[in-house]
Coordinates of C-alpha atoms and ligand atoms in Angstrom, one line a residue:
X6 CA 0.2 0.0 0.0
X7 CA 2.7 2.1 0.9
X8 CA 4.7 1.1 -1.8
X9 CA 1.7 2.2 -4.3
X10 CA 0.8 5.6 -2.4
X11 CA 4.5 6.5 -3.5
X12 CA 4.1 5.7 -7.1
X13 CA 0.8 7.5 -7.3
X14 CA 2.8 10.5 -5.1
X15 CA 5.6 11.1 -7.7
X16 CA 4.0 9.8 -11.1
X17 CA 4.2 12.7 -13.5
X18 CA 0.6 14.1 -14.4
X19 CA 0.4 14.3 -18.3
X20 CA 0.5 18.0 -19.3
X21 CA -2.3 16.9 -21.8
X22 CA -4.7 14.1 -23.3
X23 CA -3.0 13.4 -26.6
X24 CA -3.6 10.3 -27.9
X25 CA -0.9 7.9 -29.3
X26 CA -1.0 7.4 -32.9
X27 CA -3.3 4.2 -33.1
X28 CA -3.3 2.9 -36.6
X29 CA -5.6 0.3 -38.4
X30 CA -3.2 -1.9 -40.8
X31 CA -3.5 -1.3 -44.5
X32 CA -2.2 -5.0 -45.0
X33 CA -5.2 -6.4 -44.6
X34 CA -6.4 -5.3 -47.9
X35 CA -5.0 -5.8 -51.1
X36 CA -5.4 -3.3 -53.8
X37 CA -5.0 -4.4 -57.6
X38 CA -3.3 -2.0 -59.9
X39 CA -5.5 -1.9 -62.5
X40 CA -9.5 -2.8 -62.4
X41 CA -11.8 -2.7 -65.6
X42 CA -15.6 -3.3 -65.1
X43 CA -17.8 -6.1 -63.9
X44 CA -20.0 -7.6 -66.7
X45 CA -22.0 -10.7 -66.9
X46 CA -19.8 -12.1 -63.7
X47 CA -16.2 -11.0 -65.7
X48 CA -13.5 -8.8 -65.8
X49 CA -13.7 -6.3 -69.1
X50 CA -10.8 -4.5 -69.8
X51 CA -11.5 -1.0 -70.1
X52 CA -10.5 1.2 -73.0
X53 CA -10.5 4.7 -70.9
X54 CA -9.2 4.8 -67.2
X55 CA -8.6 7.2 -64.5
X56 CA -6.1 6.9 -61.2
X57 CA -8.5 6.8 -57.9
X58 CA -6.5 8.3 -54.9
X59 CA -6.3 8.4 -51.3
X60 CA -8.0 12.0 -50.1
X61 CA -6.1 11.7 -46.8
X62 CA -2.9 11.5 -49.1
X63 CA -3.4 12.2 -52.6
X64 CA -1.6 9.2 -53.2
X65 CA -3.1 7.1 -56.3
X66 CA -4.3 3.8 -55.2
X67 CA -5.4 1.7 -58.4
X68 CA -6.2 2.7 -62.0
X69 CA -9.8 2.4 -62.8
X70 CA -12.4 2.6 -65.8
X71 CA -13.6 5.2 -67.1
X72 CA -16.9 3.6 -68.4
X73 CA -18.1 4.6 -71.8
X74 CA -21.2 4.0 -74.0
X75 CA -20.3 0.8 -75.1
X76 CA -19.3 -0.5 -71.6
X77 CA -22.7 0.8 -70.3
X78 CA -24.2 -0.9 -73.3
X79 CA -22.6 -4.2 -72.6
X80 CA -23.7 -4.5 -69.1
X81 CA -27.2 -3.8 -69.6
X82 CA -26.8 -6.1 -72.0
X83 CA -25.2 -8.8 -69.6
X84 CA -28.3 -7.4 -66.8
X85 CA -31.1 -8.1 -69.7
X86 CA -30.0 -11.7 -70.3
X87 CA -29.6 -12.5 -66.3
X88 CA -32.9 -11.6 -65.9
X89 CA -34.6 -13.3 -68.7
X90 CA -32.4 -16.4 -68.4
X91 CA -33.4 -17.4 -64.7
X92 CA -33.4 -15.1 -62.2
X93 CA -36.4 -13.3 -62.4
X94 CA -38.2 -16.7 -62.3
X95 CA -36.0 -18.0 -59.2
X96 CA -38.3 -18.7 -56.5
X97 CA -37.6 -16.2 -53.7
X98 CA -36.2 -18.7 -51.0
X99 CA -33.5 -19.3 -53.7
X100 CA -33.1 -15.5 -54.4
X101 CA -32.8 -15.0 -50.8
X102 CA -30.0 -17.7 -50.2
X103 CA -27.9 -15.5 -52.1
X104 CA -28.3 -12.5 -50.2
X105 CA -27.7 -14.1 -46.9
X106 CA -24.6 -15.2 -48.2
X107 CA -23.8 -11.8 -49.6
X108 CA -24.3 -10.6 -46.1
X109 CA -22.4 -13.1 -44.1
X110 CA -19.3 -12.8 -46.7
X111 CA -19.5 -8.9 -46.1
X112 CA -19.5 -9.7 -42.4
X113 CA -16.7 -12.1 -42.6
X114 CA -14.7 -9.2 -44.6
X115 CA -15.9 -6.4 -42.9
X116 CA -12.1 -5.2 -41.8
X117 CA -10.8 -5.3 -45.5
X118 CA -13.8 -3.3 -46.6
X119 CA -13.8 -0.8 -43.6
X120 CA -9.7 0.1 -44.4
X121 CA -10.5 0.6 -48.0
X122 CA -13.8 2.3 -47.3
X123 CA -11.2 5.0 -45.6
X124 CA -8.0 4.9 -47.6
X125 CA -10.4 6.0 -50.8
X126 CA -12.9 8.1 -49.0
X127 CA -11.5 10.0 -46.2
X128 CA -13.7 9.0 -43.9
X129 CA -12.6 7.7 -39.9
X130 CA -11.9 3.9 -39.8
X131 CA -14.0 4.0 -36.6
X132 CA -17.1 4.8 -39.0
X133 CA -16.6 2.7 -41.7
X134 CA -16.1 -0.5 -38.9
X135 CA -18.7 0.6 -36.8
X136 CA -21.3 2.3 -39.2
X137 CA -20.9 1.9 -42.7
X138 CA -20.0 -1.9 -42.6
X139 CA -22.4 -3.5 -40.1
X140 CA -25.6 -1.2 -41.6
X141 CA -24.1 -2.8 -45.4
X142 CA -24.6 -6.4 -44.1
X143 CA -27.8 -5.6 -42.1
X144 CA -29.4 -4.4 -45.3
X145 CA -28.1 -7.6 -47.1
X146 CA -29.7 -9.3 -44.3
X147 CA -33.0 -7.6 -44.1
X148 CA -34.1 -7.9 -47.6
X149 CA -32.9 -11.2 -48.0
X150 CA -35.4 -11.9 -45.5
X151 CA -38.1 -10.4 -47.8
X152 CA -37.5 -12.0 -50.4
X153 CA -39.7 -15.1 -49.8
X154 CA -42.3 -13.0 -48.6
X155 CA -43.5 -10.4 -51.0
X156 CA -46.5 -11.9 -51.5
X157 CA -47.2 -11.3 -48.0
X158 CA -45.8 -7.8 -48.1
X159 CA -48.1 -7.0 -50.4
X160 CA -51.2 -9.2 -49.9
X161 CA -53.6 -9.9 -53.2
X162 CA -51.4 -7.6 -55.8
X163 CA -49.3 -10.2 -56.7
X164 CA -45.9 -8.4 -57.2
X165 CA -43.3 -8.9 -59.9
X166 CA -40.2 -7.8 -61.1
X167 CA -39.1 -4.4 -62.7
X168 CA -36.6 -5.5 -64.9
X169 CA -32.9 -4.0 -65.1
X170 CA -32.0 -1.8 -62.5
X171 CA -29.8 0.8 -63.7
X172 CA -28.0 2.4 -60.3
X173 CA -25.8 5.6 -59.4
X174 CA -24.6 6.3 -56.2
X175 CA -22.5 8.8 -54.3
X176 CA -19.1 8.8 -52.7
X177 CA -20.5 9.6 -49.3
X178 CA -21.4 6.1 -48.1
X179 CA -20.3 4.0 -51.0
X180 CA -20.7 0.2 -49.8
X181 CA -23.5 1.3 -48.3
X182 CA -25.5 3.3 -50.5
X183 CA -24.3 0.5 -53.2
X184 CA -26.4 -2.1 -50.1
X185 CA -29.1 0.1 -50.2
X186 CA -29.4 -0.1 -54.2
X187 CA -28.4 -3.7 -54.7
X188 CA -30.3 -5.3 -51.7
X189 CA -33.8 -4.5 -52.4
X190 CA -33.2 -5.3 -56.2
X191 CA -32.2 -8.5 -55.8
X192 CA -34.6 -9.4 -53.4
X193 CA -37.5 -8.2 -55.8
X194 CA -36.2 -10.5 -58.7
X195 CA -34.6 -7.5 -60.7
X196 CA -31.0 -7.1 -62.0
X197 CA -28.3 -4.6 -61.5
X198 CA -26.1 -2.3 -63.4
X199 CA -24.6 0.0 -60.9
X200 CA -22.0 2.8 -61.0
X201 CA -20.5 3.8 -58.2
X202 CA -19.0 7.6 -58.0
X203 CA -15.9 8.7 -59.3
X204 CA -13.8 9.6 -56.4
X205 CA -14.7 6.1 -54.4
X206 CA -15.0 3.0 -56.9
X207 CA -12.9 0.7 -54.9
X208 CA -15.2 -1.1 -52.2
X209 CA -18.1 -1.5 -55.1
X210 CA -15.2 -2.9 -56.8
X211 CA -13.9 -5.3 -54.2
X212 CA -17.9 -6.3 -53.7
X213 CA -17.5 -8.0 -57.1
X214 CA -15.3 -10.3 -55.0
X215 CA -18.4 -11.3 -53.0
X216 CA -20.6 -11.8 -55.6
X217 CA -18.1 -14.1 -56.8
X218 CA -17.8 -15.9 -53.8
X219 CA -21.3 -16.1 -53.4
X220 CA -21.7 -17.6 -56.6
X221 CA -24.2 -15.0 -57.9
X222 CA -25.3 -15.9 -61.4
X223 CA -23.2 -14.1 -63.6
X224 CA -24.8 -10.7 -65.1
X225 CA -27.4 -10.4 -61.9
X226 CA -25.2 -7.6 -60.8
X227 CA -23.0 -5.8 -63.2
X228 CA -20.7 -2.8 -61.9
X229 CA -19.6 0.0 -64.3
X230 CA -17.5 2.7 -62.8
X231 CA -16.8 6.4 -64.1
X232 CA -17.6 10.1 -63.6
X233 CA -21.1 11.5 -64.7
X234 CA -20.9 10.7 -68.4
X235 CA -21.2 7.3 -67.6
X236 CA -23.8 7.8 -65.3
X237 CA -25.8 9.4 -68.4
X238 CA -25.3 6.9 -70.4
X239 CA -27.0 4.3 -68.1
X240 CA -29.6 6.9 -67.8
X241 CA -30.3 7.2 -71.6
X242 CA -30.1 3.4 -71.9
X243 CA -33.0 2.1 -73.6
X244 CA -32.6 -1.6 -71.7
X245 CA -32.9 0.1 -68.2
X246 CA -36.4 0.0 -66.8
X247 CA -35.7 1.6 -63.4
X248 CA -33.2 4.1 -62.5
X249 CA -32.4 5.1 -58.7
X250 CA -30.0 8.0 -58.0
X251 CA -28.7 9.5 -55.1
X252 CA -26.3 12.5 -55.5
X253 CA -26.9 16.3 -55.8
X254 CA -30.0 17.8 -56.8
X255 CA -29.1 19.5 -59.5
X256 CA -28.2 15.8 -61.4
X257 CA -31.2 14.7 -59.8
X258 CA -33.4 17.4 -61.5
X259 CA -31.5 16.7 -64.5
X260 CA -32.2 12.9 -64.6
X261 CA -35.8 13.8 -63.7
X262 CA -36.1 15.9 -66.9
X263 CA -34.4 13.4 -69.1
X264 CA -36.5 10.4 -68.1
X265 CA -40.0 12.1 -68.4
X266 CA -42.2 10.5 -70.7
X267 CA -39.8 7.5 -71.3
X268 CA -41.6 5.4 -68.9
X269 CA -38.9 4.5 -67.1
X270 CA -39.2 4.0 -63.1
X271 CA -37.9 6.8 -61.3
X272 CA -36.3 7.4 -57.5
X273 CA -34.5 10.5 -56.5
X274 CA -32.5 10.5 -52.8
X275 CA -31.1 13.9 -53.1
X276 CA -29.4 17.0 -50.7
X277 CA -30.8 18.4 -47.3
X278 CA -30.3 21.4 -45.1
X279 CA -32.1 19.8 -41.9
X280 CA -32.9 21.4 -39.0
X281 CA -31.7 20.1 -35.8
X282 CA -34.2 21.9 -33.0
X283 CA -33.1 22.0 -29.3
X284 CA -35.6 23.0 -26.8
X285 CA -34.7 24.8 -23.5
X286 CA -35.9 21.7 -21.3
X287 CA -33.9 19.3 -23.2
X288 CA -30.8 17.1 -21.4
X289 CA -28.2 19.7 -23.1
X290 CA -24.9 17.2 -22.7
X291 CA -26.9 15.1 -24.5
X292 CA -28.0 17.1 -27.2
X293 CA -24.4 18.4 -27.7
X294 CA -23.5 14.9 -28.7
X295 CA -26.0 14.7 -31.3
X296 CA -25.3 17.6 -32.5
X297 CA -21.5 17.0 -33.0
X298 CA -23.0 13.3 -34.1
X299 CA -25.5 15.4 -36.7
X300 CA -23.0 17.7 -38.4
X301 CA -19.4 16.2 -37.8
X302 CA -20.4 12.3 -38.7
X303 CA -18.5 11.7 -42.2
X304 CA -17.3 15.2 -42.4
X305 CA -20.6 16.0 -42.8
X306 CA -21.0 14.6 -46.2
X307 CA -24.2 13.4 -45.3
X308 CA -27.3 14.1 -46.8
X309 CA -29.4 14.2 -43.8
X310 CA -26.5 15.9 -42.0
X311 CA -28.2 18.5 -38.9
X312 CA -26.3 21.6 -40.8
X313 CA -28.5 24.1 -39.3
X314 CA -29.1 24.0 -35.5
X315 CA -32.0 25.9 -34.0
X316 CA -31.6 26.5 -30.0
X317 CA -34.4 28.1 -27.9
X318 CA -33.3 31.8 -26.8
X319 CA -32.6 31.0 -23.0
X320 CA -30.4 28.2 -23.5
X321 CA -28.8 29.8 -26.4
X322 CA -25.5 30.7 -24.6
X323 CA -24.5 28.1 -22.3
X324 CA -25.1 25.4 -25.6
X325 CA -23.1 27.6 -27.4
X326 CA -20.7 27.8 -25.2
X327 CA -20.6 23.7 -24.4
X328 CA -20.6 22.7 -28.2
X329 CA -17.6 24.8 -28.6
X330 CA -15.8 23.4 -26.0
X331 CA -16.5 19.7 -27.3
X332 CA -15.3 20.9 -30.7
X333 CA -11.7 21.0 -28.7
X334 CA -11.5 17.5 -28.4
X335 CA -12.3 16.7 -31.5
X336 CA -9.4 14.7 -33.3
X337 CA -9.0 15.6 -36.9
X338 CA -6.4 13.8 -38.8
X339 CA -5.3 10.0 -40.6
X340 CA -8.9 8.0 -41.5
X341 CA -7.0 5.3 -40.4
X342 CA -6.3 6.2 -37.0
X343 CA -8.7 4.4 -34.9
X344 CA -9.2 7.9 -32.3
X345 CA -9.4 9.6 -35.6
X346 CA -13.1 11.7 -34.7
X347 CA -12.9 13.6 -38.1
X348 CA -11.1 12.5 -41.3
X349 CA -10.4 13.7 -44.8
X350 CA -12.6 15.7 -47.4
X351 CA -13.2 13.2 -49.8
X352 CA -12.0 15.5 -53.1
X353 CA -10.7 18.3 -53.8
X354 CA -13.7 19.5 -55.9
X355 CA -15.4 19.2 -52.3
X356 CA -13.0 21.0 -50.6
X357 CA -13.3 24.0 -52.9
X358 CA -17.3 24.3 -52.5
X359 CA -16.9 23.7 -48.7
X360 CA -14.4 26.5 -48.6
X361 CA -16.4 28.9 -50.8
X362 CA -19.4 28.7 -48.9
X363 CA -17.7 28.9 -45.4
X364 CA -16.4 32.3 -46.7
X365 CA -19.7 33.6 -47.9
X366 CA -20.7 32.8 -44.4
X367 CA -18.0 35.1 -43.3
X368 CA -18.7 37.8 -46.0
X369 CA -22.4 38.0 -45.2
X370 CA -21.4 38.5 -41.5
X371 CA -21.8 35.3 -39.5
X372 CA -19.3 34.7 -36.7
X373 CA -17.1 31.6 -37.4
X374 CA -15.5 29.7 -34.8
X375 CA -13.3 26.9 -35.3
X376 CA -11.0 25.0 -32.7
X377 CA -7.7 25.0 -32.7
X378 CA -6.2 22.0 -34.7
X379 CA -3.2 21.4 -37.0
X380 CA -4.2 20.4 -40.3
X381 CA -1.7 17.7 -42.4
X382 CA -0.1 19.0 -45.1
X383 CA -1.3 16.5 -48.0
X384 CA -4.5 15.7 -48.4
X385 CA -7.7 17.6 -48.4
X386 CA -9.1 19.1 -45.2
X387 CA -11.2 21.3 -43.6
X388 CA -11.4 22.3 -39.2
X389 CA -15.0 21.7 -37.6
X390 CA -16.7 25.1 -38.1
X391 CA -19.3 26.7 -36.3
X392 CA -21.2 30.0 -37.4
X393 CA -23.0 31.6 -34.9
X394 CA -25.2 35.2 -35.8
X395 CA -26.6 33.9 -38.8
X396 CA -29.5 35.2 -40.5
X397 CA -31.9 32.7 -42.3
X398 CA -31.2 34.7 -45.7
X399 CA -27.1 33.7 -45.7
X400 CA -26.2 31.3 -48.0
X401 CA -25.0 29.0 -45.3
X402 CA -28.5 28.9 -43.5
X403 CA -30.0 28.0 -47.2
X404 CA -27.7 26.1 -49.5
X405 CA -26.1 22.4 -48.8
X406 CA -22.7 22.5 -47.7
X407 CA -22.0 18.7 -47.3
X408 CA -18.8 19.7 -45.0
X409 CA -18.2 20.0 -41.3
X410 CA -19.8 23.2 -41.3
X411 CA -22.9 23.9 -38.4
X412 CA -24.9 27.1 -38.7
X413 CA -26.8 28.3 -35.1
X414 CA -30.2 29.8 -35.5
X415 CA -32.3 30.8 -32.3
X416 CA -35.9 30.4 -31.6
X417 CA -38.3 31.7 -28.9
X418 CA -41.4 29.0 -29.5
X419 CA -42.5 25.7 -31.2
X420 CA -44.6 27.6 -33.9
X421 CA -41.3 30.0 -34.8
X422 CA -39.2 26.7 -34.7
X423 CA -41.0 25.2 -37.0
X424 CA -41.9 27.8 -39.4
X425 CA -38.0 28.2 -39.4
X426 CA -37.0 24.4 -40.1
X427 CA -39.9 24.3 -42.9
X428 CA -38.0 27.3 -44.5
X429 CA -36.2 25.3 -47.1
X430 CA -36.2 23.8 -50.2
X431 CA -35.3 20.6 -48.8
X432 CA -37.0 18.0 -46.6
X433 CA -35.2 14.7 -46.0
X434 CA -34.4 14.7 -42.1
X435 CA -35.0 16.7 -39.0
X436 CA -33.9 16.3 -35.2
X437 CA -36.0 17.2 -31.8
X438 CA -34.4 17.7 -28.4
X439 CA -36.8 17.8 -25.6
X440 CA -38.1 16.0 -22.6
X441 CA -41.8 16.1 -23.6
X442 CA -43.0 13.4 -25.3
X443 CA -46.1 15.5 -26.3
X444 CA -43.8 18.1 -28.1
X445 CA -41.9 15.7 -29.9
X446 CA -44.8 14.2 -31.8
X447 CA -46.3 17.8 -32.0
X448 CA -42.9 18.6 -33.7
X449 CA -43.0 15.5 -36.0
X450 CA -46.4 16.0 -37.5
X451 CA -45.3 19.6 -38.5
X452 CA -41.8 19.2 -39.6
X453 CA -41.6 18.5 -43.9
X454 CA -39.2 16.1 -43.4
X455 CA -38.6 12.2 -44.8
X456 CA -37.2 11.8 -41.6
X457 CA -37.5 13.1 -37.8
X458 CA -34.8 11.9 -34.9
X459 CA -36.1 12.5 -31.5
X460 CA -33.2 12.6 -28.7
X461 CA -30.9 11.1 -31.3
X462 CA -29.7 12.3 -34.7
X463 CA -28.0 10.4 -37.7
X464 CA -29.5 7.0 -36.6
X465 CA -30.3 4.1 -39.8
X466 CA -31.9 0.8 -39.6
X467 CA -32.4 -1.1 -42.5
X468 CA -36.1 -1.8 -41.0
X469 CA -37.1 2.3 -41.3
X470 CA -37.7 3.9 -44.4
X471 CA -35.9 7.1 -45.5
X472 CA -36.4 9.5 -48.4
X473 CA -37.5 13.0 -48.7
X474 CA -40.3 15.6 -49.3
X475 CA -40.2 18.9 -52.3
X476 CA -36.2 18.9 -53.6
X477 CA -34.8 16.4 -51.0
X478 CA -36.5 13.8 -53.5
X479 CA -38.7 11.0 -54.0
X480 CA -39.7 7.6 -52.8
X481 CA -38.4 5.3 -50.4
X482 CA -35.3 3.4 -49.1
X483 CA -35.5 0.9 -46.8
X484 CA -37.8 -0.7 -44.7
X485 CA -41.1 -2.6 -46.5
X486 CA -41.9 1.2 -48.5
X487 CA -38.2 0.2 -50.1
X488 CA -39.3 -3.1 -52.0
X489 CA -41.9 -0.4 -53.8
X490 CA -39.9 0.9 -56.0
X491 CA -38.3 -2.3 -57.7
X492 CA -41.8 -4.2 -58.2
X493 CA -45.0 -4.0 -60.1
X494 CA -48.0 -5.2 -59.7
X495 CA -50.2 -7.1 -61.5
X496 CA -53.5 -5.5 -60.4
X497 CA -52.6 -2.2 -62.7
X498 CA -51.5 -0.2 -59.6
X499 CA -47.9 0.7 -60.3
X500 CA -46.7 1.6 -56.6
Ligands
NAI610 P1 -23.3 14.3 -58.2 O1 -24.8 14.3 -58.0 O2 -22.7 14.8 -59.3 O3 -22.7 12.7 -58.5 C1 -23.6 11.9 -57.8 C2 -23.6 10.5 -58.5 O4 -23.8 10.9 -60.1 C3 -22.1 10.2 -58.4 O5 -22.0 8.8 -59.4 C4 -21.6 11.0 -60.7 O6 -20.9 10.4 -61.2 C5 -22.8 10.6 -60.8 N1 -23.5 11.3 -61.7 C6 -22.9 13.0 -62.1 N2 -23.5 13.6 -63.4 C7 -24.3 12.8 -63.7 C8 -25.3 12.6 -64.7 N3 -25.4 13.9 -66.0 N4 -26.1 11.6 -64.9 C9 -26.1 10.3 -64.0 N5 -25.2 10.5 -63.3 C10 -24.5 11.9 -62.8 O7 -22.8 15.3 -57.1 P2 -21.3 16.0 -56.8 O8 -20.7 16.7 -57.9 O9 -20.5 14.5 -56.2 O10 -21.5 16.8 -55.2 C11 -21.8 17.8 -55.6 C12 -23.1 18.2 -54.5 O11 -24.3 17.3 -54.5 C13 -22.3 17.7 -52.8 O12 -21.5 18.8 -52.6 C14 -23.0 17.8 -52.4 O13 -24.3 19.3 -52.1 C15 -24.7 17.1 -52.9 N6 -24.6 15.6 -52.9 C16 -25.1 14.8 -52.2 C17 -25.4 13.7 -51.9 C18 -26.9 13.1 -51.2 O14 -26.0 12.0 -50.4 N7 -27.8 13.2 -51.0 C19 -24.3 12.7 -52.3 C20 -23.5 13.5 -53.0 C21 -23.5 14.7 -53.4
MG611 MG1 -21.2 16.2 -59.7

């Protein structure tokens, strides 16, 4: 005891609480030098290519295909063949077996996928490991469960697959968005041509390996990489029966115009500018955690990010004070370090967009706060940012920034909170923090948002439908609702 006491007295107090590096090993994943497109179960050499990089170091990771119209045509052809030659006729329980297999393989190989996701996209490993991968596997498990129960899901309506689905996904949750798209499409008996985002193709390409391991019949899932031109070729292709798109409102609108009158089905999941509303009776420390998770999770590259914080006037000062203090503890840096909270910005282009919107906030008169933090020299980085003194008319309160930037505004009454929250062209998500259950329900009924979180934020579950109002798009992904876009019904009602 005496010994122990002595040691304690002499133990030097740590000067600060910095963390030792805790890097995840890159060796768990093998990246090929060069990838083609995955068409009809085979790798097809690319005629045009580009290099995909790591946004945290700008180091090239692999050469990938810039898919051409001919590549898209071959992939759609393979998907049509697979649809006609067996897949659409398989029993639901047979299709489910493949989906269960894919889910299990994703779980088994999750470490490999998590490292690759963080390398190619810049998100912290603790997020790809604890959020993206478990959720991607959960989506396959969940939709595997529906595959043989479609008749029960839609009683008396005789559900049938739609055909070939063209799926275009963004770079913020590359593998998870793939799972959101591919799992329900296959569960319903469709085949797929998927185009990953140009900055993050690698986990989708590794996924082709999983498809082979699961012995999914050739052509059921085809993957063509490339930029918006490849996406446009997929949208235009006559052999595609349905387009599912997640990305910017601008491109979503263009796709909708393009498809008008063609009879092709369309679902759009677009941008957002979510309100996160904190009432004076809420648990403030818990709310601060939710605010941080709402806007700094995945560097704010989240369509449903809580980018507009509305604080009830009586608690405005203490809450902002707590929030700023919490920001000083966020660790920004190497995505592969297990202690990192905020990783790299996904691309030079996105960094440019964030920087210019933040500059507009300063120019328009908002007050900026950024905690002291040293950003790495190489790569694309942006410090967590809070704006106070924000007017609703400022661009930072109106436009989607898609970065780690929060605008704080105040309100006095619940009515005022609702009015301000709904004052946006978007309507994807919202958050309410209060101790009163009745107020949660009152708010949820009035807010024009597809998802309303109460005393939490950015919570996802495959059983829960997700999607927007207004310029955030239409159609739902997840849950029972997420099956409908991939089915036609013999009763004549499309959905
Ligand atoms: P984007 O909408 O251009 O890209 C999303 C996907 O669409 C990518 O796979 C891209 O290759 C493809 N694409 C681009 N042009 C296309 C076209 N004409 N036809 C078919 N596919 C096309 O989004 P971008 O440029 O990467 O980001 C711009 C802004 O969009 C971001 O700053 C953010 O505000 C928003 N965004 C929203 C997302 C969401 O989850 N709702 C995801 C990504 C971006
Ligand atoms: Mg774009």
